[in-house]
Each structure stands twice: as structure tokens, then as C-alpha cells.
PDB file of C-alpha atoms and ligand atoms in Angstrom:
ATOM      1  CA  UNK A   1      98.089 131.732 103.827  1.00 78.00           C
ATOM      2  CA  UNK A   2      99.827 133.800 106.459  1.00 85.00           C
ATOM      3  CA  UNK A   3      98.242 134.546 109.886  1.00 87.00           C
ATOM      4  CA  UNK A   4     100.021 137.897 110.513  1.00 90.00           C
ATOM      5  CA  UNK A   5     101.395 140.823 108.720  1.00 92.00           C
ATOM      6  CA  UNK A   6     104.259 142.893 110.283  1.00 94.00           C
ATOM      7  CA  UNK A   7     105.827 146.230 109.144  1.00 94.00           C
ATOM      8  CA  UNK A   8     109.354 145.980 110.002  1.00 96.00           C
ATOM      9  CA  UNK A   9     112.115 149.080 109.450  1.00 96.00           C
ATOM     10  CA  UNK A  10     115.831 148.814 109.200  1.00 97.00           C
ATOM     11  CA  UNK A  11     117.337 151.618 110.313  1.00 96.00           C
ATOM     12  CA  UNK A  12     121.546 152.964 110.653  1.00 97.00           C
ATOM     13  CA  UNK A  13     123.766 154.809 109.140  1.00 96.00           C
ATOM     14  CA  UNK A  14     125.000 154.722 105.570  1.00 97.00           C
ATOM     15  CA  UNK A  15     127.210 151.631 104.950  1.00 98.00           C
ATOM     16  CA  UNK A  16     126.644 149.699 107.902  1.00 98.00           C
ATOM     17  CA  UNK A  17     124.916 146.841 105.484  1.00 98.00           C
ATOM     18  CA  UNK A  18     121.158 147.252 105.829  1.00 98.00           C
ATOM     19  CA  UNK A  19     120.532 146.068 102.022  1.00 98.00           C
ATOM     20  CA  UNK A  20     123.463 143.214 102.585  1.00 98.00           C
ATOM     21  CA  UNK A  21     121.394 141.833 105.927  1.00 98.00           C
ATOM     22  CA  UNK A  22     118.193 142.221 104.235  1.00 98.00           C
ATOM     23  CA  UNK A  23     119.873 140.426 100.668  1.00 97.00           C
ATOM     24  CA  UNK A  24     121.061 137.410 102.818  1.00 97.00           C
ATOM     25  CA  UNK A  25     118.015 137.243 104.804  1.00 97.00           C
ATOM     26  CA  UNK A  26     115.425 137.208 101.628  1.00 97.00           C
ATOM     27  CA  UNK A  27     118.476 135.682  99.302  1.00 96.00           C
ATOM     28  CA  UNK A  28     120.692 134.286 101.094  1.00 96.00           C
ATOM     29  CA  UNK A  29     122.978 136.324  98.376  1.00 96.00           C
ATOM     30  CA  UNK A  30     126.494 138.908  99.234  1.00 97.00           C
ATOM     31  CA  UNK A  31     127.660 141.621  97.270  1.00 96.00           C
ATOM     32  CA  UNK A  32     130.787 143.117  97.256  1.00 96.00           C
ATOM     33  CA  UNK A  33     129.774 146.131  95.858  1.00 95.00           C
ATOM     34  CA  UNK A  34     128.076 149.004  97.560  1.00 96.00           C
ATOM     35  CA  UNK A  35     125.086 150.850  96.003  1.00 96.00           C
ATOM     36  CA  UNK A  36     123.296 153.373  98.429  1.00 96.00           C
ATOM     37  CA  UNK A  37     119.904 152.756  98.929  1.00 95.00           C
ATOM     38  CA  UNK A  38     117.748 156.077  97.548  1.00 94.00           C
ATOM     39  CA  UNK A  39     114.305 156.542  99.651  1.00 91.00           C
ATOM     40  CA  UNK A  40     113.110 153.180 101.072  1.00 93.00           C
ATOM     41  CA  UNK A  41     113.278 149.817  99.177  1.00 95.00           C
ATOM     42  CA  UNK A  42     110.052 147.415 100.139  1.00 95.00           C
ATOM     43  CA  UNK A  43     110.820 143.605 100.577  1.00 97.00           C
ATOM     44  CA  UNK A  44     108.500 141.082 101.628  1.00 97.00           C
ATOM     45  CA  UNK A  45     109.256 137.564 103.123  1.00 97.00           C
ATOM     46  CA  UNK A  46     106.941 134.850 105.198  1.00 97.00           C
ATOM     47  CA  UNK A  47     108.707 133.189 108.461  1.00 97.00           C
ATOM     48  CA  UNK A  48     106.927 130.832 110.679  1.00 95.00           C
ATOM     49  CA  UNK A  49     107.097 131.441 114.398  1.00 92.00           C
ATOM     50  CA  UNK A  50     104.882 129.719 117.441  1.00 85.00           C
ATOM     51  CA  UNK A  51     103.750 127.605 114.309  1.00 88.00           C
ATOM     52  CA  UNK A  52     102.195 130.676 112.601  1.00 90.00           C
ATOM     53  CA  UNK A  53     103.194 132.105 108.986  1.00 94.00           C
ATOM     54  CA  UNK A  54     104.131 135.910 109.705  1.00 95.00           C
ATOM     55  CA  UNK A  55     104.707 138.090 106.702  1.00 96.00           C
ATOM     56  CA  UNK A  56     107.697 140.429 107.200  1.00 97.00           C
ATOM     57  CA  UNK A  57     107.143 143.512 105.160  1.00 96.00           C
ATOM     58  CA  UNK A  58     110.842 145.057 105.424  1.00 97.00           C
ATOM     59  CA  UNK A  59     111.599 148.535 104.687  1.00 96.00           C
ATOM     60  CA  UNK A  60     114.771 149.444 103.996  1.00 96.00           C
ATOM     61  CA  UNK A  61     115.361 152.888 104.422  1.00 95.00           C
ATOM     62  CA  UNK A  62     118.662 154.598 103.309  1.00 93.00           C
ATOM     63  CA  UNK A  63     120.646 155.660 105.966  1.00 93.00           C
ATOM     64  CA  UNK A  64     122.245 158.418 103.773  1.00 93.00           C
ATOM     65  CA  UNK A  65     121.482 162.376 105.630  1.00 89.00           C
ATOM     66  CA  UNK A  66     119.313 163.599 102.798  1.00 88.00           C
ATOM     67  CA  UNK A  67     116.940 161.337 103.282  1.00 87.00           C
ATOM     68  CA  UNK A  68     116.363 161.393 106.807  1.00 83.00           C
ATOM     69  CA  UNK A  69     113.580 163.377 106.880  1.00 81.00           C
ATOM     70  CA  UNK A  70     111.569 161.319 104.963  1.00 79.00           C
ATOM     71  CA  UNK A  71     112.966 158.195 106.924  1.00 78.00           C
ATOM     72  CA  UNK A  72     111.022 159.399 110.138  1.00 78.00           C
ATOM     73  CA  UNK A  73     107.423 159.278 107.839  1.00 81.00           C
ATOM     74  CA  UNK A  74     108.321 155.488 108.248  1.00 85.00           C
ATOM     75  CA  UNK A  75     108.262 155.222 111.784  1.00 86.00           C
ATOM     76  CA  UNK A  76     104.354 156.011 111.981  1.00 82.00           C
ATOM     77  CA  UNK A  77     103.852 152.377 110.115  1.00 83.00           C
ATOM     78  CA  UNK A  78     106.338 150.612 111.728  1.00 90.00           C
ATOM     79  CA  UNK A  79     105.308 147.430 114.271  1.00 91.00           C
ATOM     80  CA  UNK A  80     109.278 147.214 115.167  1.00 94.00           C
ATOM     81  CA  UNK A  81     112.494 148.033 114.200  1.00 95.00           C
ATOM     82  CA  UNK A  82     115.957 146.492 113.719  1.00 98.00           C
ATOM     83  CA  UNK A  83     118.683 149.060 114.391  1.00 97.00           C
ATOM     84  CA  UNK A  84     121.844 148.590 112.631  1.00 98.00           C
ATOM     85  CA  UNK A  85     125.695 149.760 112.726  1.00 98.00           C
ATOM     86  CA  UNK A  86     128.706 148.351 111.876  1.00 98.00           C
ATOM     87  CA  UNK A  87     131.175 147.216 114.812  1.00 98.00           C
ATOM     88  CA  UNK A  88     134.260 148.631 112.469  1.00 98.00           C
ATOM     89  CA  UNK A  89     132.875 152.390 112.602  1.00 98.00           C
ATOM     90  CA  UNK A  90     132.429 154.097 116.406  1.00 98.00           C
ATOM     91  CA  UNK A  91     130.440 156.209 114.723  1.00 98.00           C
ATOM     92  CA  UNK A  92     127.425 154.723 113.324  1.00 98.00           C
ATOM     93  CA  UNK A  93     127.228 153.049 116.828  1.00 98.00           C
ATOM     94  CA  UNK A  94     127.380 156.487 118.215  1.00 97.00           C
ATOM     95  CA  UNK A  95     123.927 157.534 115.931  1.00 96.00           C
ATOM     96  CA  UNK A  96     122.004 154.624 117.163  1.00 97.00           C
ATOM     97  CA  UNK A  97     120.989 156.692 120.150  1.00 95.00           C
ATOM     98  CA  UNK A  98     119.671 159.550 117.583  1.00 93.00           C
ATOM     99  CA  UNK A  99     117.744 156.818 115.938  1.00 93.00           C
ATOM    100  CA  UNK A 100     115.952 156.153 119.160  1.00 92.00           C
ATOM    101  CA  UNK A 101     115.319 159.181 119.714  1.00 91.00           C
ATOM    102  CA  UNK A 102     113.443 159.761 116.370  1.00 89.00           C
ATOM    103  CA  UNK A 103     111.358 156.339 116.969  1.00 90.00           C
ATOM    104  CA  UNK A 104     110.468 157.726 120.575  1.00 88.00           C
ATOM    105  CA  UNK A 105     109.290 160.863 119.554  1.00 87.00           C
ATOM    106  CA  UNK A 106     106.776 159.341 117.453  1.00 83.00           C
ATOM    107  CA  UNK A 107     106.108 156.303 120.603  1.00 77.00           C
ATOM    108  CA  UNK A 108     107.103 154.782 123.559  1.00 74.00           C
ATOM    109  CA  UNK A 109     105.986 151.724 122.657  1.00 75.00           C
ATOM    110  CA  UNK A 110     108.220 150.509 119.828  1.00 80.00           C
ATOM    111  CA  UNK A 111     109.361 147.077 119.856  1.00 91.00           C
ATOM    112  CA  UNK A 112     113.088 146.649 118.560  1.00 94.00           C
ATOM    113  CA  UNK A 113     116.603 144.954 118.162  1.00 97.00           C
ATOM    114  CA  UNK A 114     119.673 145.946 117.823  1.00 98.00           C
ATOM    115  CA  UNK A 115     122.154 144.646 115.382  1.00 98.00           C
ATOM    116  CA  UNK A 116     125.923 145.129 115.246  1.00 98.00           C
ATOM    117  CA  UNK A 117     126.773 143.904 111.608  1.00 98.00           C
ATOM    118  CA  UNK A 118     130.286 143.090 109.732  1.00 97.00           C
ATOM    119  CA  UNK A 119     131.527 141.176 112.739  1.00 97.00           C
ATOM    120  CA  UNK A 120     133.253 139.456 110.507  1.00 97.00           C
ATOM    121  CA  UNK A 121     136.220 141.935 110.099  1.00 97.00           C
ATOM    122  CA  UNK A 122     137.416 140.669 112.956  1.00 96.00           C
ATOM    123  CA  UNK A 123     140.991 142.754 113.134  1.00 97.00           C
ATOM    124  CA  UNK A 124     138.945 146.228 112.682  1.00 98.00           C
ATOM    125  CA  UNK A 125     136.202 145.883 115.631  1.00 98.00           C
ATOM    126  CA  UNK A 126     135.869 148.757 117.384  1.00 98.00           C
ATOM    127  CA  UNK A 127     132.897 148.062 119.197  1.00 98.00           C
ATOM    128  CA  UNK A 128     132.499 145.205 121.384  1.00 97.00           C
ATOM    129  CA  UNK A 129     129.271 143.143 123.191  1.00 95.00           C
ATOM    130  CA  UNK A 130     130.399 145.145 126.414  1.00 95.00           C
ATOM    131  CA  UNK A 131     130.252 148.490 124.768  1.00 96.00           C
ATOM    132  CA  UNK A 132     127.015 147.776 123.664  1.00 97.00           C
ATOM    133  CA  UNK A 133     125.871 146.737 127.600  1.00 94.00           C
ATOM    134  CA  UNK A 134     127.717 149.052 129.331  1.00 94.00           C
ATOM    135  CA  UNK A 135     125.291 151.965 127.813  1.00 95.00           C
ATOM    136  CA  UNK A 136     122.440 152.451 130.177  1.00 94.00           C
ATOM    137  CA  UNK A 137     119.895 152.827 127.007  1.00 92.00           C
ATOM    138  CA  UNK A 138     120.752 148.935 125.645  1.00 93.00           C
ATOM    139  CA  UNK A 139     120.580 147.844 128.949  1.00 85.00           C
ATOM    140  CA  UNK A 140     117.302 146.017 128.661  1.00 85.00           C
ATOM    141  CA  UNK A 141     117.519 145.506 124.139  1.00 91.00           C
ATOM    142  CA  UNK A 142     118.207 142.370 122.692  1.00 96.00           C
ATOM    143  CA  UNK A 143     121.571 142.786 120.820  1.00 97.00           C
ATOM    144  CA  UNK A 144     122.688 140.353 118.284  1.00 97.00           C
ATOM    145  CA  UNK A 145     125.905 140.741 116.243  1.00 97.00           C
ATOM    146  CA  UNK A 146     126.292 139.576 112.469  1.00 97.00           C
ATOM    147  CA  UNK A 147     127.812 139.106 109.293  1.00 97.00           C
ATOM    148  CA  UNK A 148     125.777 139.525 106.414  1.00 98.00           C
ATOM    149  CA  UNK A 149     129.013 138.121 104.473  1.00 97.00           C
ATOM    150  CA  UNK A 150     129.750 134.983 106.263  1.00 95.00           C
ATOM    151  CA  UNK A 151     126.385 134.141 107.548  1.00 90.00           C
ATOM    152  CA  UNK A 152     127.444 131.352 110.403  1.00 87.00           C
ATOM    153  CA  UNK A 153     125.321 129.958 112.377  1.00 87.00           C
ATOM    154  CA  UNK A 154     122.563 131.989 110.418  1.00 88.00           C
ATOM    155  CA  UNK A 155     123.259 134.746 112.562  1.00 94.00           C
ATOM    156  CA  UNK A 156     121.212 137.364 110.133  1.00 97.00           C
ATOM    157  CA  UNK A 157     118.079 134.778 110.766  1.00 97.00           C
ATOM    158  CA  UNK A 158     117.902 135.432 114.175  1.00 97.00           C
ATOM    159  CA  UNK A 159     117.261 139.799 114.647  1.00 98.00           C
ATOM    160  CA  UNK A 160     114.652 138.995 112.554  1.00 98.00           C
ATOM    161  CA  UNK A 161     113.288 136.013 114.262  1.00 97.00           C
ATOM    162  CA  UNK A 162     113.723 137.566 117.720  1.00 96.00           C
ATOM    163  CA  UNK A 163     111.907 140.680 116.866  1.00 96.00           C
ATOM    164  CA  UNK A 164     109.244 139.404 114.942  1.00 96.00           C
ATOM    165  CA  UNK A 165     108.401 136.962 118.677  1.00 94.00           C
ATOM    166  CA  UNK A 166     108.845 140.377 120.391  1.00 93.00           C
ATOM    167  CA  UNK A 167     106.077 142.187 118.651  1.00 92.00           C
ATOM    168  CA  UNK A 168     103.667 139.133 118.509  1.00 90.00           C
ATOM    169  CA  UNK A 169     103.835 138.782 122.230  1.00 86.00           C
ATOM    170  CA  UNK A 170     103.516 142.298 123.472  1.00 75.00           C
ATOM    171  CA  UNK A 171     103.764 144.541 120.620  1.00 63.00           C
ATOM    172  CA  UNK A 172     101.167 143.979 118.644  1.00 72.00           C
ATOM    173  CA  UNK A 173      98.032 145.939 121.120  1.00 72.00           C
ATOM    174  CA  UNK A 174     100.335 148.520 121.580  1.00 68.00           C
ATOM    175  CA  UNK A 175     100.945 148.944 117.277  1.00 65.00           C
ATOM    176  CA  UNK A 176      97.198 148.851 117.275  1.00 71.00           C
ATOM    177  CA  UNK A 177      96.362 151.795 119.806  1.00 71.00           C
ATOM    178  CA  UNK A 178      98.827 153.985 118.048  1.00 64.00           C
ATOM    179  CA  UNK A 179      97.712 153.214 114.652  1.00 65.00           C
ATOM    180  CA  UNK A 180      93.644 154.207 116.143  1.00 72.00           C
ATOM    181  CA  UNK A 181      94.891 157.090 117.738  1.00 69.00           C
ATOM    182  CA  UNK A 182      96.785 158.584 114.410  1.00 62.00           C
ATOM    183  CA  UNK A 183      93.629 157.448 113.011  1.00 60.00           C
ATOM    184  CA  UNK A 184      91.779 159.634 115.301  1.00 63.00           C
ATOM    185  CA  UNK A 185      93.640 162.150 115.278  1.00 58.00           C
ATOM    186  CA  UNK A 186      93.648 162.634 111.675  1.00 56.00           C
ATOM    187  CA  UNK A 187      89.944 162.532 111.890  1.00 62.00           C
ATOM    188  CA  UNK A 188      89.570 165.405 114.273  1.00 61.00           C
ATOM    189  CA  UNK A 189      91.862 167.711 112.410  1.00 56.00           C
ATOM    190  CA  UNK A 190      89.813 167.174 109.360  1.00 54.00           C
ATOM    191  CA  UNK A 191      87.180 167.533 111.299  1.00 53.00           C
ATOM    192  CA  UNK A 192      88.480 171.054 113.143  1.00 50.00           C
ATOM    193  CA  UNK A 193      89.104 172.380 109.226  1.00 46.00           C
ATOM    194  CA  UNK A 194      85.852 171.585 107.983  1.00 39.00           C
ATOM    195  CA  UNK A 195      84.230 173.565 110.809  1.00 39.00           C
ATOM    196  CA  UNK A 196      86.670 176.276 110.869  1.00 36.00           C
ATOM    197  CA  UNK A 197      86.223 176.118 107.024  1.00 36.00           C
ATOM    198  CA  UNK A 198      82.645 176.890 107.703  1.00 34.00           C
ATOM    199  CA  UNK A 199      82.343 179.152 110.156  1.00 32.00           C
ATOM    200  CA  UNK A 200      84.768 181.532 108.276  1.00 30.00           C
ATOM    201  CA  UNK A 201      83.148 182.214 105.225  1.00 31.00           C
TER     202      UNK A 201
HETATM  203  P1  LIG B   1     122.799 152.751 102.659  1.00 83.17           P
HETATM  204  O1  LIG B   1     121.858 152.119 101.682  1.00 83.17           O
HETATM  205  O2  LIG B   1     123.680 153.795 102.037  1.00 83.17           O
HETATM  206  O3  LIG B   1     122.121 153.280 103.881  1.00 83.17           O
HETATM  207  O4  LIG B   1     123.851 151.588 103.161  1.00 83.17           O
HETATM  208  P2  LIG B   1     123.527 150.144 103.729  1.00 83.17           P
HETATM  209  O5  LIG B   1     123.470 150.217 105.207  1.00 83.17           O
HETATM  210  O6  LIG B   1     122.373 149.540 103.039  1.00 83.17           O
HETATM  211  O7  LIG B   1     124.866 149.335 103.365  1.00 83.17           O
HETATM  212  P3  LIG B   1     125.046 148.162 102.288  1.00 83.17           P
HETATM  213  O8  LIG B   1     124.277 146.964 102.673  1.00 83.17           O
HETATM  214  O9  LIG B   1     124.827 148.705 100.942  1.00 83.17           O
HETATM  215  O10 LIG B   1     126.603 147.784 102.517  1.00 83.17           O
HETATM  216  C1  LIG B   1     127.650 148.723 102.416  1.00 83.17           C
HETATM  217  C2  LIG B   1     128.953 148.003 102.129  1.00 83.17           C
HETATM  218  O11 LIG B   1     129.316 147.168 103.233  1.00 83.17           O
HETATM  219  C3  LIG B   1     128.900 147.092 100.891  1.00 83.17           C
HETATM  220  O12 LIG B   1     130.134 147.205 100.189  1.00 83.17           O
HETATM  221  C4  LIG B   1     128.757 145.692 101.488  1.00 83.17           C
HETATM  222  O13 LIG B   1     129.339 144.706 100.656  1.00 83.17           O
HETATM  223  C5  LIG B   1     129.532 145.825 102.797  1.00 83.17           C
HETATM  224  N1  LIG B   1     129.028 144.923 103.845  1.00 83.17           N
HETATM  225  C6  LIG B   1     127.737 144.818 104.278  1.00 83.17           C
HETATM  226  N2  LIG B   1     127.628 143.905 105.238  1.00 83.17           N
HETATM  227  C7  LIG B   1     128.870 143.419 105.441  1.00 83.17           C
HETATM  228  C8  LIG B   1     129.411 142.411 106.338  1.00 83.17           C
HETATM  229  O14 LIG B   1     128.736 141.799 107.152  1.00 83.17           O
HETATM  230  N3  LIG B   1     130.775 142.202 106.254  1.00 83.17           N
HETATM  231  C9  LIG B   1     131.570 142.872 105.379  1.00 83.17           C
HETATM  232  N4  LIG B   1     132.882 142.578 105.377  1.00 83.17           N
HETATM  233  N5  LIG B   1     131.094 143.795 104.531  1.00 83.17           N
HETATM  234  C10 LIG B   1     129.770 144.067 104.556  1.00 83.17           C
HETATM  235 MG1  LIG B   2     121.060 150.262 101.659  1.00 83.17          MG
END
């Protein structure tokens, strides 16, 4: 019996180990090798929190440019979202403010985390806690850093955990208004083309 289902979205660029967080979280399994997500891959997995069973239903989208287009459908759904680069590649930390972006277009009123992942390469970080704080947009996010490969301290538990309290405490309304007013939305424009089918024959 669960008492709440969540829609949760990874989100970063290609290689920065979405699938490998998402492996060890549902697994607790590593892989070596790297095979690109295509699309979005569904996973499901129950957590308890303030001693109630949450269902996480985790889409991981691929962070690979052809499918971006189709990654911002995903947003609309969404309760929260874990963002995701690697702390080896400038780069992908770089894109996590075009991510935002994307989310905020659709609302204001996302819930998310941010997660710097591979922390274990420890001789190739390029990006460090204070790089992440010194940015005015992370300056109120939770940021946790990770290693889906040597999972210590269960570090890969705890985005998860975090964002999943976030939503539950103040996210949840917010999820709900959107998801009425898409509704509503949606409603009137079929609305609009019936009557404008109408009045135009
Ligand atoms: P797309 O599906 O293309 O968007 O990539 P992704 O973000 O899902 O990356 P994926 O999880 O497939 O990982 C890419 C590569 O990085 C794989 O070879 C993983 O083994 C490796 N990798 C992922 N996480 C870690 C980590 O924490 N440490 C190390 N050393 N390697 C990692
Ligand atoms: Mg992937």
C-alpha cells in the first residue's frame, strides 16, 4: 500500500550517469559500460518518508541533443526534478542552467535537487561545492554530490530522499494547481475549436 505517488525526472547531459544513479538507487548495481539512454526509461521504486510509503516513479530521460525536444514533454508531469552533471566535465555543469530554464518555462513552482555525480574521480574534479554556491541561481538548491560507483555513505539515497521531503511539504499544492490549470486549459482550447468548428461551416 503506498500513500503517495510522485513523478520524478532526471535530467543532465549525456554521460554524467543518470541510468548509473538511478541503477544503484533501484539496484544497488554499477556498470562499467556506457549505453545511452534512447527516449525516457520508466522505473518505479517505494521509499518511506515521515512514516509514509511514497512511490517514486523515475523517468530517466536521455540527455543526448536529439532528444531534447521530447525531454521538455516530460516536464508537464513532473512533481520534481533531480538535476545531474558530472564534477569531471565543466561543461555539463555549465548546461544545468539551460535545464532550468526549460523547467521554468513550463513553472515556477518546480521542486528540485541538484546532483554533482562521479565524485569519486577524485584527481579529475573540476567542479567543486564552492563553484556550485558561488552561482547566484544554486544559491538557495539543495546540492548533494555522489558516486553512483562507490556508493559511501549511501550518498545516491539521499537526492532522492531529500527531494521526495521537498515536494511532500510544499510541492505537492503547487503540482496540483498546475496539473488543473493544463487541465483547463486543454479544455478551453477544445472547447474554442469546437465553436470555431461550428460557426465556420
Ligand atoms: P545518457 O543516457 O546518454 O544521457 O547518459 P547517462 O547520464 O545516463 O550516463 P550513464 O549512467 O549511462 O553513465 C555514463 C558513463 O559514466 C558509464 O560508463 C558509467 O559507468 C559512468 N559513470 C556513471 N556514474 C559514475 C560514477 O559515479 N563514477 C564513475 N567513475 N563513473 C560513472
Ligand atoms: Mg542514461
Amino acid at each position: 500500500m503506498t500513500d503517495e505517488h510522485l513523478n520524478i525526472l532526471l535530467i543532465g547531459d549525456s554521460g554524467v550517469g543518470k541510468t548509473s544513479l538511478l541503477k544503484r538507487f533501484i539496484d544497488n548495481k554499477f556498470e562499467d559500460n556506457y549505453i545511452s539512454t534512447l527516449g525516457v526509461e520508466y522505473n518505479k521504486k517505494v521509499i518511506q518518508i515521515n512514516n509514509m510509503n511514497v512511490e517514486l516513479e523515475i523517468m530517466d530521460t536521455s540527455g543526448q541533443e536529439k532528444f531534447r525536444t521530447i525531454q521538455k514533454s516530460f516536464y508537464q508531469n513532473a512533481n520534481g526534478i533531480i538535476f545531474i552533471f558530472d564534477v569531471t566535465n565543466f561543461d555539463s555543469f555549465e548546461n544545468i542552467k539551460n535545464y532550468l530554464k526549460d523547467a521554468e518555462s513550463i513553472s515556477e513552482d518546480y521542486k528540485y535537487v541538484l546532483v554533482g555525480n562521479k565524485i569519486d574521480l577524485k584527481n579529475s574534479i573540476v567542479v567543486k561545492k564552492e563553484n556550485v554556491y558561488e552561482r547566484d541561481i544554486f544559491k538557495d538548491i539543495k546540492y548533494f554530490e555522489t558516486s553512483a560507483k562507490y556508493n559511501t555513505d549511501k550518498n545516491v539515497e539521499k537526492p532522492f530522499e531529500e527531494l521526495t521531503k521537498l515536494i511532500l511539504t510544499e510541492g505537492l499544492d503547487n503540482y496540483r494547481k498546475r496539473r488543473e490549470n493544463s487541465f483547463h486549459l486543454h479544455n478551453q482550447n477544445n472547447d474554442n475549436n469546437i465553436e470555431s468548428k461550428s460557426c465556420c461551416k
